mmCIF file of C-alpha atoms and ligand atoms in Angstrom:
data_model
loop_
_atom_site.group_PDB
_atom_site.id
_atom_site.type_symbol
_atom_site.label_atom_id
_atom_site.label_comp_id
_atom_site.label_asym_id
_atom_site.label_seq_id
_atom_site.Cartn_x
_atom_site.Cartn_y
_atom_site.Cartn_z
ATOM 1 C CA UNK V 1 111.070 70.257 140.364
ATOM 2 C CA UNK V 2 108.496 68.697 142.607
ATOM 3 C CA UNK V 3 107.186 65.590 144.276
ATOM 4 C CA UNK V 4 104.866 63.669 141.968
ATOM 5 C CA UNK V 5 102.350 61.267 143.450
ATOM 6 C CA UNK V 6 102.084 57.949 141.630
ATOM 7 C CA UNK V 7 99.855 56.409 144.318
ATOM 8 C CA UNK V 8 99.000 57.509 147.887
ATOM 9 C CA UNK V 9 102.095 55.702 149.275
ATOM 10 C CA UNK V 10 104.361 56.092 146.204
ATOM 11 C CA UNK V 11 106.031 59.263 144.916
ATOM 12 C CA UNK V 12 108.418 60.098 142.092
ATOM 13 C CA UNK V 13 110.988 62.394 143.698
ATOM 14 C CA UNK V 14 113.759 62.467 141.071
ATOM 15 C CA UNK V 15 114.791 65.134 138.578
ATOM 16 C CA UNK V 16 114.273 66.029 134.947
ATOM 17 C CA UNK V 17 117.251 67.184 132.897
ATOM 18 C CA UNK V 18 115.789 68.753 129.745
ATOM 19 C CA UNK V 19 118.998 70.591 128.846
ATOM 20 C CA UNK V 20 121.310 67.597 128.803
ATOM 21 C CA UNK V 21 122.418 66.926 125.249
ATOM 22 C CA UNK V 22 124.884 64.043 125.574
ATOM 23 C CA UNK V 23 125.012 60.886 127.657
ATOM 24 C CA UNK V 24 128.342 59.143 128.289
ATOM 25 C CA UNK V 25 129.750 62.040 126.228
ATOM 26 C CA UNK V 26 128.610 60.019 123.225
ATOM 27 C CA UNK V 27 124.867 59.518 122.943
ATOM 28 C CA UNK V 28 122.814 62.478 121.689
ATOM 29 C CA UNK V 29 119.779 63.305 123.862
ATOM 30 C CA UNK V 30 117.403 65.296 121.636
ATOM 31 C CA UNK V 31 114.704 65.166 124.327
ATOM 32 C CA UNK V 32 117.000 65.516 127.361
ATOM 33 C CA UNK V 33 116.512 62.879 130.033
ATOM 34 C CA UNK V 34 115.208 62.270 133.535
ATOM 35 C CA UNK V 35 116.522 60.422 136.578
ATOM 36 C CA UNK V 36 113.445 58.979 138.254
ATOM 37 C CA UNK V 37 113.667 58.097 141.922
ATOM 38 C CA UNK V 38 110.772 56.441 143.736
ATOM 39 C CA UNK V 39 109.825 56.934 147.356
ATOM 40 C CA UNK V 40 107.686 54.235 148.949
ATOM 41 C CA UNK V 41 106.177 54.967 152.352
ATOM 42 C CA UNK V 42 105.260 51.622 153.860
ATOM 43 C CA UNK V 43 103.399 51.283 157.143
ATOM 44 C CA UNK V 44 106.648 50.276 158.867
ATOM 45 C CA UNK V 45 109.574 51.375 156.725
ATOM 46 C CA UNK V 46 110.390 53.928 154.066
ATOM 47 C CA UNK V 47 112.392 53.056 150.944
ATOM 48 C CA UNK V 48 113.822 54.963 148.022
ATOM 49 C CA UNK V 49 114.329 53.141 144.729
ATOM 50 C CA UNK V 50 117.372 54.512 142.877
ATOM 51 C CA UNK V 51 118.705 58.050 143.276
ATOM 52 C CA UNK V 52 119.617 60.696 140.693
ATOM 53 C CA UNK V 53 122.632 61.908 138.766
ATOM 54 C CA UNK V 54 124.931 63.751 141.191
ATOM 55 C CA UNK V 55 124.427 66.980 139.208
ATOM 56 C CA UNK V 56 120.790 66.907 140.408
ATOM 57 C CA UNK V 57 121.317 65.813 144.013
ATOM 58 C CA UNK V 58 119.906 69.051 145.443
ATOM 59 C CA UNK V 59 116.588 68.401 143.728
ATOM 60 C CA UNK V 60 116.272 64.903 145.148
ATOM 61 C CA UNK V 61 117.173 66.043 148.667
ATOM 62 C CA UNK V 62 114.677 68.901 148.504
ATOM 63 C CA UNK V 63 111.955 66.630 147.157
ATOM 64 C CA UNK V 64 112.528 64.182 150.006
ATOM 65 C CA UNK V 65 112.269 67.049 152.478
ATOM 66 C CA UNK V 66 109.067 68.294 150.817
ATOM 67 C CA UNK V 67 107.701 64.746 150.976
ATOM 68 C CA UNK V 68 108.244 64.821 154.744
ATOM 69 C CA UNK V 69 110.983 62.189 154.822
ATOM 70 C CA UNK V 70 112.898 62.521 158.085
ATOM 71 C CA UNK V 71 113.994 58.916 158.220
ATOM 72 C CA UNK V 72 114.920 56.754 155.274
ATOM 73 C CA UNK V 73 115.336 53.060 156.031
ATOM 74 C CA UNK V 74 116.334 51.613 152.685
ATOM 75 C CA UNK V 75 117.921 52.879 149.490
ATOM 76 C CA UNK V 76 117.338 50.253 146.825
ATOM 77 C CA UNK V 77 120.043 50.367 144.173
ATOM 78 C CA UNK V 78 118.928 48.572 141.031
ATOM 79 C CA UNK V 79 121.983 49.666 139.032
ATOM 80 C CA UNK V 80 125.361 51.135 139.963
ATOM 81 C CA UNK V 81 125.740 53.570 137.057
ATOM 82 C CA UNK V 82 126.142 57.040 138.472
ATOM 83 C CA UNK V 83 123.041 58.598 136.891
ATOM 84 C CA UNK V 84 121.095 56.447 139.399
ATOM 85 C CA UNK V 85 123.605 55.871 142.154
ATOM 86 C CA UNK V 86 125.567 59.123 142.211
ATOM 87 C CA UNK V 87 123.546 60.722 144.989
ATOM 88 C CA UNK V 88 123.597 57.672 147.295
ATOM 89 C CA UNK V 89 126.649 58.921 149.267
ATOM 90 C CA UNK V 90 124.844 62.197 150.063
ATOM 91 C CA UNK V 91 121.716 60.274 151.044
ATOM 92 C CA UNK V 92 123.713 58.043 153.380
ATOM 93 C CA UNK V 93 125.136 61.116 155.049
ATOM 94 C CA UNK V 94 121.767 62.853 155.290
ATOM 95 C CA UNK V 95 120.019 59.721 156.557
ATOM 96 C CA UNK V 96 122.668 58.025 158.762
ATOM 97 C CA UNK V 97 120.441 55.041 159.671
ATOM 98 C CA UNK V 98 119.708 54.146 156.062
ATOM 99 C CA UNK V 99 121.072 51.029 154.344
ATOM 100 C CA UNK V 100 121.743 50.375 150.671
ATOM 101 C CA UNK V 101 119.870 47.289 149.509
ATOM 102 C CA UNK V 102 121.347 45.620 146.463
ATOM 103 C CA UNK V 103 122.994 42.464 145.112
ATOM 104 C CA UNK V 104 126.613 41.468 145.712
ATOM 105 C CA UNK V 105 127.865 42.585 142.291
ATOM 106 C CA UNK V 106 126.204 45.978 142.562
ATOM 107 C CA UNK V 107 127.618 46.398 146.061
ATOM 108 C CA UNK V 108 131.096 45.700 144.688
ATOM 109 C CA UNK V 109 130.589 48.357 141.986
ATOM 110 C CA UNK V 110 129.164 50.944 144.410
ATOM 111 C CA UNK V 111 132.099 50.411 146.734
ATOM 112 C CA UNK V 112 134.581 51.075 143.934
ATOM 113 C CA UNK V 113 132.666 53.794 142.075
ATOM 114 C CA UNK V 114 131.439 55.772 145.079
ATOM 115 C CA UNK V 115 133.528 54.514 148.002
ATOM 116 C CA UNK V 116 130.480 53.474 149.996
ATOM 117 C CA UNK V 117 131.507 51.463 153.068
ATOM 118 C CA UNK V 118 130.637 47.770 153.216
ATOM 119 C CA UNK V 119 128.731 48.053 156.509
ATOM 120 C CA UNK V 120 126.106 50.274 154.861
ATOM 121 C CA UNK V 121 124.839 47.454 152.627
ATOM 122 C CA UNK V 122 122.154 44.799 152.876
ATOM 123 C CA UNK V 123 122.721 42.118 150.234
ATOM 124 C CA UNK V 124 119.823 40.569 148.350
ATOM 125 C CA UNK V 125 119.598 37.721 145.876
ATOM 126 C CA UNK V 126 117.136 36.554 143.228
ATOM 127 C CA UNK V 127 113.620 36.306 144.668
ATOM 128 C CA UNK V 128 114.491 37.800 148.064
ATOM 129 C CA UNK V 129 111.851 40.055 149.582
ATOM 130 C CA UNK V 130 111.989 43.080 151.849
ATOM 131 C CA UNK V 131 109.029 44.100 153.973
ATOM 132 C CA UNK V 132 108.100 47.751 154.463
ATOM 133 C CA UNK V 133 105.154 46.735 156.666
ATOM 134 C CA UNK V 134 102.132 46.729 154.414
ATOM 135 C CA UNK V 135 104.273 46.707 151.241
ATOM 136 C CA UNK V 136 106.699 44.045 150.029
ATOM 137 C CA UNK V 137 109.567 44.478 147.588
ATOM 138 C CA UNK V 138 110.815 41.500 145.598
ATOM 139 C CA UNK V 139 114.154 41.586 143.814
ATOM 140 C CA UNK V 140 114.584 40.162 140.332
ATOM 141 C CA UNK V 141 118.120 39.814 139.015
ATOM 142 C CA UNK V 142 118.472 41.052 135.436
ATOM 143 C CA UNK V 143 122.169 41.051 134.572
ATOM 144 C CA UNK V 144 123.270 42.859 131.430
ATOM 145 C CA UNK V 145 120.461 45.346 131.071
ATOM 146 C CA UNK V 146 122.900 46.872 130.628
ATOM 147 C CA UNK V 147 125.615 46.259 133.238
ATOM 148 C CA UNK V 148 126.375 42.886 134.823
ATOM 149 C CA UNK V 149 124.921 43.903 138.195
ATOM 150 C CA UNK V 150 121.502 45.179 137.138
ATOM 151 C CA UNK V 151 118.357 44.095 138.965
ATOM 152 C CA UNK V 152 114.668 45.002 139.013
ATOM 153 C CA UNK V 153 112.427 45.643 142.007
ATOM 154 C CA UNK V 154 108.812 44.474 142.096
ATOM 155 C CA UNK V 155 106.232 45.916 144.459
ATOM 156 C CA UNK V 156 104.237 42.785 145.165
ATOM 157 C CA UNK V 157 100.936 44.166 146.521
ATOM 158 C CA UNK V 158 100.532 46.720 143.729
ATOM 159 C CA UNK V 159 102.160 44.826 140.822
ATOM 160 C CA UNK V 160 104.511 47.679 139.978
ATOM 161 C CA UNK V 161 107.854 46.891 138.348
ATOM 162 C CA UNK V 162 110.692 49.354 138.999
ATOM 163 C CA UNK V 163 112.859 48.566 136.017
ATOM 164 C CA UNK V 164 115.613 51.211 136.190
ATOM 165 C CA UNK V 165 117.173 51.482 132.672
ATOM 166 C CA UNK V 166 115.164 48.536 131.294
ATOM 167 C CA UNK V 167 112.135 49.862 129.319
ATOM 168 C CA UNK V 168 113.369 53.429 129.913
ATOM 169 C CA UNK V 169 113.603 56.377 127.555
ATOM 170 C CA UNK V 170 115.771 59.461 127.525
ATOM 171 C CA UNK V 171 112.750 61.723 127.515
ATOM 172 C CA UNK V 172 112.427 64.710 129.798
ATOM 173 C CA UNK V 173 108.793 65.548 130.345
ATOM 174 C CA UNK V 174 106.643 66.807 133.177
ATOM 175 C CA UNK V 175 104.096 64.158 132.227
ATOM 176 C CA UNK V 176 104.322 61.475 134.889
ATOM 177 C CA UNK V 177 102.722 58.772 132.745
ATOM 178 C CA UNK V 178 103.046 58.080 129.031
ATOM 179 C CA UNK V 179 100.590 60.293 127.189
ATOM 180 C CA UNK V 180 101.929 60.467 123.633
ATOM 181 C CA UNK V 181 102.740 56.825 122.853
ATOM 182 C CA UNK V 182 104.286 57.653 119.463
ATOM 183 C CA UNK V 183 106.812 60.057 120.967
ATOM 184 C CA UNK V 184 107.696 57.739 123.814
ATOM 185 C CA UNK V 185 107.985 54.786 121.413
ATOM 186 C CA UNK V 186 110.619 56.651 119.388
ATOM 187 C CA UNK V 187 112.524 57.748 122.499
ATOM 188 C CA UNK V 188 112.381 54.227 123.961
ATOM 189 C CA UNK V 189 113.525 52.692 120.667
ATOM 190 C CA UNK V 190 116.460 55.093 120.561
ATOM 191 C CA UNK V 191 117.238 54.149 124.161
ATOM 192 C CA UNK V 192 117.045 50.435 123.368
ATOM 193 C CA UNK V 193 119.231 50.904 120.282
ATOM 194 C CA UNK V 194 121.969 52.803 122.061
ATOM 195 C CA UNK V 195 121.990 51.061 125.427
ATOM 196 C CA UNK V 196 120.287 47.681 125.309
ATOM 197 C CA UNK V 197 120.713 46.268 121.799
ATOM 198 C CA UNK V 198 124.121 44.644 122.408
ATOM 199 C CA UNK V 199 122.416 42.502 125.088
ATOM 200 C CA UNK V 200 119.464 41.402 122.939
ATOM 201 C CA UNK V 201 119.807 37.707 123.777
ATOM 202 C CA UNK V 202 119.964 38.338 127.534
ATOM 203 C CA UNK V 203 116.953 40.653 127.312
ATOM 204 C CA UNK V 204 114.952 37.899 125.596
ATOM 205 C CA UNK V 205 115.571 35.763 128.678
ATOM 206 C CA UNK V 206 114.556 38.539 131.057
ATOM 207 C CA UNK V 207 111.336 39.172 129.122
ATOM 208 C CA UNK V 208 110.553 35.474 129.429
ATOM 209 C CA UNK V 209 111.173 35.576 133.192
ATOM 210 C CA UNK V 210 108.884 38.598 133.563
ATOM 211 C CA UNK V 211 106.040 36.586 132.040
ATOM 212 C CA UNK V 212 105.866 34.942 135.465
ATOM 213 C CA UNK V 213 104.889 38.262 137.067
ATOM 214 C CA UNK V 214 101.636 40.119 136.861
ATOM 215 C CA UNK V 215 102.703 43.652 135.942
ATOM 216 C CA UNK V 216 100.181 46.447 136.318
ATOM 217 C CA UNK V 217 102.609 49.324 135.852
ATOM 218 C CA UNK V 218 106.249 49.805 134.853
ATOM 219 C CA UNK V 219 108.154 52.601 136.557
ATOM 220 C CA UNK V 220 111.515 53.048 134.784
ATOM 221 C CA UNK V 221 114.278 55.344 135.990
ATOM 222 C CA UNK V 222 114.348 57.335 132.735
ATOM 223 C CA UNK V 223 111.255 58.780 131.047
ATOM 224 C CA UNK V 224 107.550 58.532 131.843
ATOM 225 C CA UNK V 225 105.851 55.592 133.582
ATOM 226 C CA UNK V 226 103.855 52.986 131.709
ATOM 227 C CA UNK V 227 100.294 52.483 132.926
ATOM 228 C CA UNK V 228 99.885 50.123 129.978
ATOM 229 C CA UNK V 229 102.986 47.927 130.394
ATOM 230 C CA UNK V 230 102.123 45.798 127.360
ATOM 231 C CA UNK V 231 102.890 48.826 125.158
ATOM 232 C CA UNK V 232 106.600 48.765 126.000
ATOM 233 C CA UNK V 233 106.878 45.014 126.653
ATOM 234 C CA UNK V 234 105.486 44.263 123.178
ATOM 235 C CA UNK V 235 107.851 46.824 121.634
ATOM 236 C CA UNK V 236 110.804 45.144 123.346
ATOM 237 C CA UNK V 237 109.635 41.697 122.222
ATOM 238 C CA UNK V 238 109.620 42.992 118.664
ATOM 239 C CA UNK V 239 113.052 44.644 118.929
ATOM 240 C CA UNK V 240 114.777 41.618 120.471
ATOM 241 C CA UNK V 241 113.153 39.156 118.052
ATOM 242 C CA UNK V 242 115.123 37.841 115.069
ATOM 243 C CA UNK V 243 112.759 39.574 112.644
ATOM 244 C CA UNK V 244 114.126 42.330 110.386
ATOM 245 C CA UNK V 245 112.322 44.738 108.090
ATOM 246 C CA UNK V 246 112.549 45.616 104.406
ATOM 247 C CA UNK V 247 114.824 48.533 105.294
ATOM 248 C CA UNK V 248 118.277 49.590 104.107
ATOM 249 C CA UNK V 249 120.617 52.009 105.860
ATOM 250 C CA UNK V 250 123.056 53.858 103.634
ATOM 251 C CA UNK V 251 125.675 55.563 105.805
ATOM 252 C CA UNK V 252 128.226 57.408 103.743
ATOM 253 C CA UNK V 253 130.742 60.205 103.654
ATOM 254 C CA UNK V 254 131.982 61.871 100.483
ATOM 255 C CA UNK V 255 134.950 64.217 100.130
ATOM 256 C CA UNK V 256 134.611 65.308 96.493
ATOM 257 C CA UNK V 257 131.212 63.938 95.511
ATOM 258 C CA UNK V 258 132.035 60.514 93.992
ATOM 259 C CA UNK V 259 130.796 58.385 96.883
ATOM 260 C CA UNK V 260 127.734 60.634 97.124
ATOM 261 C CA UNK V 261 126.848 59.901 93.494
ATOM 262 C CA UNK V 262 126.932 56.171 94.289
ATOM 263 C CA UNK V 263 124.946 56.565 97.515
ATOM 264 C CA UNK V 264 122.285 58.717 95.812
ATOM 265 C CA UNK V 265 121.901 56.278 92.942
ATOM 266 C CA UNK V 266 121.650 53.287 95.270
ATOM 267 C CA UNK V 267 118.975 55.074 97.285
ATOM 268 C CA UNK V 268 116.971 55.821 94.129
ATOM 269 C CA UNK V 269 117.277 52.296 92.749
ATOM 270 C CA UNK V 270 116.241 50.708 96.041
ATOM 271 C CA UNK V 271 113.259 53.013 96.404
ATOM 272 C CA UNK V 272 112.160 52.075 92.877
ATOM 273 C CA UNK V 273 112.022 48.506 94.176
ATOM 274 C CA UNK V 274 109.833 49.552 97.123
ATOM 275 C CA UNK V 275 112.593 49.111 99.680
ATOM 276 C CA UNK V 276 112.558 51.568 102.568
ATOM 277 C CA UNK V 277 115.850 53.512 102.669
ATOM 278 C CA UNK V 278 117.376 55.791 105.304
ATOM 279 C CA UNK V 279 120.423 57.573 103.927
ATOM 280 C CA UNK V 280 122.806 59.303 106.329
ATOM 281 C CA UNK V 281 125.496 61.739 105.229
ATOM 282 C CA UNK V 282 127.860 61.324 108.152
ATOM 283 C CA UNK V 283 129.044 64.906 108.071
ATOM 284 C CA UNK V 284 125.662 65.876 109.501
ATOM 285 C CA UNK V 285 124.014 62.876 111.147
ATOM 286 C CA UNK V 286 122.759 61.983 114.593
ATOM 287 C CA UNK V 287 124.279 58.609 115.507
ATOM 288 C CA UNK V 288 121.167 57.916 117.577
ATOM 289 C CA UNK V 289 119.088 57.987 114.372
ATOM 290 C CA UNK V 290 121.441 55.492 112.793
ATOM 291 C CA UNK V 291 121.245 53.304 115.906
ATOM 292 C CA UNK V 292 117.420 53.348 115.723
ATOM 293 C CA UNK V 293 117.550 52.138 112.125
ATOM 294 C CA UNK V 294 120.001 49.421 113.108
ATOM 295 C CA UNK V 295 117.384 47.890 115.439
ATOM 296 C CA UNK V 296 115.496 46.206 112.621
ATOM 297 C CA UNK V 297 116.946 47.087 109.199
ATOM 298 C CA UNK V 298 117.801 44.062 107.088
ATOM 299 C CA UNK V 299 120.751 45.701 105.328
ATOM 300 C CA UNK V 300 123.447 48.272 105.982
ATOM 301 C CA UNK V 301 125.571 49.871 103.255
ATOM 302 C CA UNK V 302 128.718 51.725 104.246
ATOM 303 C CA UNK V 303 130.121 54.267 101.784
ATOM 304 C CA UNK V 304 133.549 55.838 102.035
ATOM 305 C CA UNK V 305 136.315 57.365 99.971
ATOM 306 C CA UNK V 306 139.907 56.307 100.577
ATOM 307 C CA UNK V 307 141.708 58.839 102.711
ATOM 308 C CA UNK V 308 145.181 58.596 104.217
ATOM 309 C CA UNK V 309 145.559 54.894 103.356
ATOM 310 C CA UNK V 310 142.190 53.772 104.667
ATOM 311 C CA UNK V 311 138.500 54.526 105.096
ATOM 312 C CA UNK V 312 137.343 57.978 106.131
ATOM 313 C CA UNK V 313 137.388 58.357 109.978
ATOM 314 C CA UNK V 314 133.635 59.131 109.975
ATOM 315 C CA UNK V 315 132.823 55.742 108.440
ATOM 316 C CA UNK V 316 135.298 54.058 110.796
ATOM 317 C CA UNK V 317 133.389 55.564 113.706
ATOM 318 C CA UNK V 318 129.995 54.345 112.449
ATOM 319 C CA UNK V 319 131.323 50.883 111.585
ATOM 320 C CA UNK V 320 132.857 50.631 115.062
ATOM 321 C CA UNK V 321 129.588 51.697 116.681
ATOM 322 C CA UNK V 322 127.491 49.276 114.601
ATOM 323 C CA UNK V 323 129.902 46.490 115.491
ATOM 324 C CA UNK V 324 129.609 47.333 119.200
ATOM 325 C CA UNK V 325 125.793 47.540 119.091
ATOM 326 C CA UNK V 326 125.539 44.054 117.503
ATOM 327 C CA UNK V 327 122.295 44.597 115.582
ATOM 328 C CA UNK V 328 120.437 41.728 113.932
ATOM 329 C CA UNK V 329 121.211 43.112 110.440
ATOM 330 C CA UNK V 330 121.414 40.320 107.845
ATOM 331 C CA UNK V 331 123.249 41.873 104.889
ATOM 332 C CA UNK V 332 125.994 44.458 104.363
ATOM 333 C CA UNK V 333 127.735 46.071 101.431
ATOM 334 C CA UNK V 334 130.520 48.561 100.892
ATOM 335 C CA UNK V 335 130.532 51.297 98.295
ATOM 336 C CA UNK V 336 132.974 54.146 97.771
ATOM 337 C CA UNK V 337 135.698 55.728 95.718
ATOM 338 C CA UNK V 338 139.442 56.169 95.576
ATOM 339 C CA UNK V 339 142.081 58.243 93.793
ATOM 340 C CA UNK V 340 145.070 55.965 93.286
ATOM 341 C CA UNK V 341 144.701 52.919 95.550
ATOM 342 C CA UNK V 342 141.568 51.045 96.775
ATOM 343 C CA UNK V 343 142.463 50.057 100.294
ATOM 344 C CA UNK V 344 139.455 51.056 102.366
ATOM 345 C CA UNK V 345 137.018 48.175 101.818
ATOM 346 C CA UNK V 346 139.103 45.434 103.471
ATOM 347 C CA UNK V 347 139.712 47.720 106.433
ATOM 348 C CA UNK V 348 135.978 48.436 106.788
ATOM 349 C CA UNK V 349 135.190 44.710 106.703
ATOM 350 C CA UNK V 350 137.731 44.119 109.469
ATOM 351 C CA UNK V 351 135.842 46.614 111.662
ATOM 352 C CA UNK V 352 132.571 44.667 111.735
ATOM 353 C CA UNK V 353 133.277 41.090 112.888
ATOM 354 C CA UNK V 354 130.311 41.150 115.313
ATOM 355 C CA UNK V 355 127.832 41.768 112.515
ATOM 356 C CA UNK V 356 126.651 38.329 111.476
ATOM 357 C CA UNK V 357 125.959 39.549 107.966
ATOM 358 C CA UNK V 358 126.285 38.201 104.478
ATOM 359 C CA UNK V 359 128.546 40.591 102.605
ATOM 360 C CA UNK V 360 127.073 41.558 99.254
ATOM 361 C CA UNK V 361 128.926 42.750 96.167
ATOM 362 C CA UNK V 362 130.774 46.038 96.468
ATOM 363 C CA UNK V 363 130.904 49.031 94.166
ATOM 364 C CA UNK V 364 134.068 51.081 94.383
ATOM 365 C CA UNK V 365 134.771 53.761 91.768
ATOM 366 C CA UNK V 366 138.135 55.180 90.750
ATOM 367 C CA UNK V 367 137.527 58.924 90.751
ATOM 368 C CA UNK V 368 134.258 60.111 89.272
ATOM 369 C CA UNK V 369 131.924 57.099 88.817
ATOM 370 C CA UNK V 370 131.783 55.737 85.277
ATOM 371 C CA UNK V 371 128.890 54.003 83.555
ATOM 372 C CA UNK V 372 130.379 50.672 84.725
ATOM 373 C CA UNK V 373 130.445 51.890 88.327
ATOM 374 C CA UNK V 374 126.814 52.960 88.147
ATOM 375 C CA UNK V 375 125.902 49.568 86.731
ATOM 376 C CA UNK V 376 127.588 47.965 89.715
ATOM 377 C CA UNK V 377 125.336 50.048 91.963
ATOM 378 C CA UNK V 378 122.305 48.879 89.960
ATOM 379 C CA UNK V 379 123.472 45.286 90.385
ATOM 380 C CA UNK V 380 123.884 45.812 94.122
ATOM 381 C CA UNK V 381 120.351 47.242 94.334
ATOM 382 C CA UNK V 382 119.032 44.161 92.517
ATOM 383 C CA UNK V 383 121.028 41.865 94.795
ATOM 384 C CA UNK V 384 119.603 43.567 97.901
ATOM 385 C CA UNK V 385 116.107 43.281 96.435
ATOM 386 C CA UNK V 386 116.575 39.541 95.804
ATOM 387 C CA UNK V 387 117.979 38.980 99.296
ATOM 388 C CA UNK V 388 115.066 40.804 100.915
ATOM 389 C CA UNK V 389 112.593 38.945 98.711
ATOM 390 C CA UNK V 390 114.114 35.552 99.496
ATOM 391 C CA UNK V 391 113.988 36.472 103.191
ATOM 392 C CA UNK V 392 110.252 37.091 102.913
ATOM 393 C CA UNK V 393 110.579 40.831 103.514
ATOM 394 C CA UNK V 394 109.006 41.870 100.217
HETATM 395 FE FE1 FEO R 401 120.586 55.121 133.351
HETATM 396 FE FE2 FEO R 401 122.818 52.652 132.936
HETATM 397 O O1 FEO R 401 122.161 54.208 133.616
#
C-alpha cells in the first residue's frame, strides 16, 4: 500500500482490501473493496477525512508516516460505521492533539461504538466551515446515506466532494481515478442496490441539495475517485427516479423440478415477447446480482415449492431481502408447486409488504405441471406483457 497523490496538498492514504469477500457478513464483494482516507495538508492545519477498517489500521498509520504527518489537527468523520471510523481510536492515541470533527449524531454513535471520549470532539452542523489555512472544509448533512448520522465534506477552494459511502463502489483497484467506466458503473450500481436503495427518497433530496454546489471531483470512501462527477451523479439520478425498465426478475428454487419447469417456461414466453429476463436459481445465485436487477426491473416473480408447511427458506430469504431493499418494482407474481397442500403463496405475500407492487395472477402446480398449469404460466406472461405495455415500457 502507498500514499497516492490526488493533488499537491491532497493524498489518498487508505487501504485496498482485494481479498474481502463479504461485507456485513451478508453482501458479496466480487471485486473486494477499499477504505479510502484523505489527507489534506492546509497551510495552517492538517486534516484526515475518514479512516479505514480496523483490520487495515497498520496501513493507514504507515501511510501517514510516509506522508510526513507528525501532527494531525483534525479527523473528519463523515460516517460512524467501522469500515471508516474503526481506526479513529488508534489515530487519537498516535496524534494526542487531534480532534474528531463531526455532527452530534455521529459523535453519539462514535462514543458508543468506539468509546471515544466526548472531549475529543468538535461538533459541526449543516453549512459550518473549518479552516485549514488556505483550504476550507464545508460540512453538508446527508442523513440516511445510509445511516442517520451521515454527512459529506466539501473542499471549497477546489470543489471536491468527499462523499464517504455516497457514490461509492466496493471495487478494489490500484487505479486512483475511474478508468473503466463500465466496470465502475456495475460496481457502483451493486453498491447502490445493496446499501442505498432503501433510502431512495432521501437520496433524491440530497441530490437536489448538491445541485447548489459546483462539484469538480467526487472522492468517495470506497472505490476510485470520479474526475467526471456527472458520470455517477447522473447514474444516481436514474436509479432513484421512479422510472423502471422492461425487465423481469425470476427468482426461484426447485426441489424436484416442477417449479423449474414453470420458471423456464415463463422465461421463454417473456423473451418471446421481447421482455428482458434475468432468471436466478437460488441454489447458486449471488444476492448482489439480484439486488442490481431490483434497482430498475418492473416485475419480480418469486418461485417456490411448498416445504415444511411454507415456502422454501431460500425464497423466504430473497423475499425478505427484496422487502428490506424497497425497490421501485411495480408488479409481482408467485409461481411454484406443492405435493399435498398449497400454503406457500400467502406466506410469501406476507413477506413483502414494503413492495408497493400490483400482485399479478399466480401459477401453482400440484406435482408435475400439467397442461393447465403451463397455460397459467402463458397467461401470466401475457399479463406481464400487457402491464409493461400499458406502463409505456414496450
Ligand atoms: Fe462504508 Fe456505511 O460504511
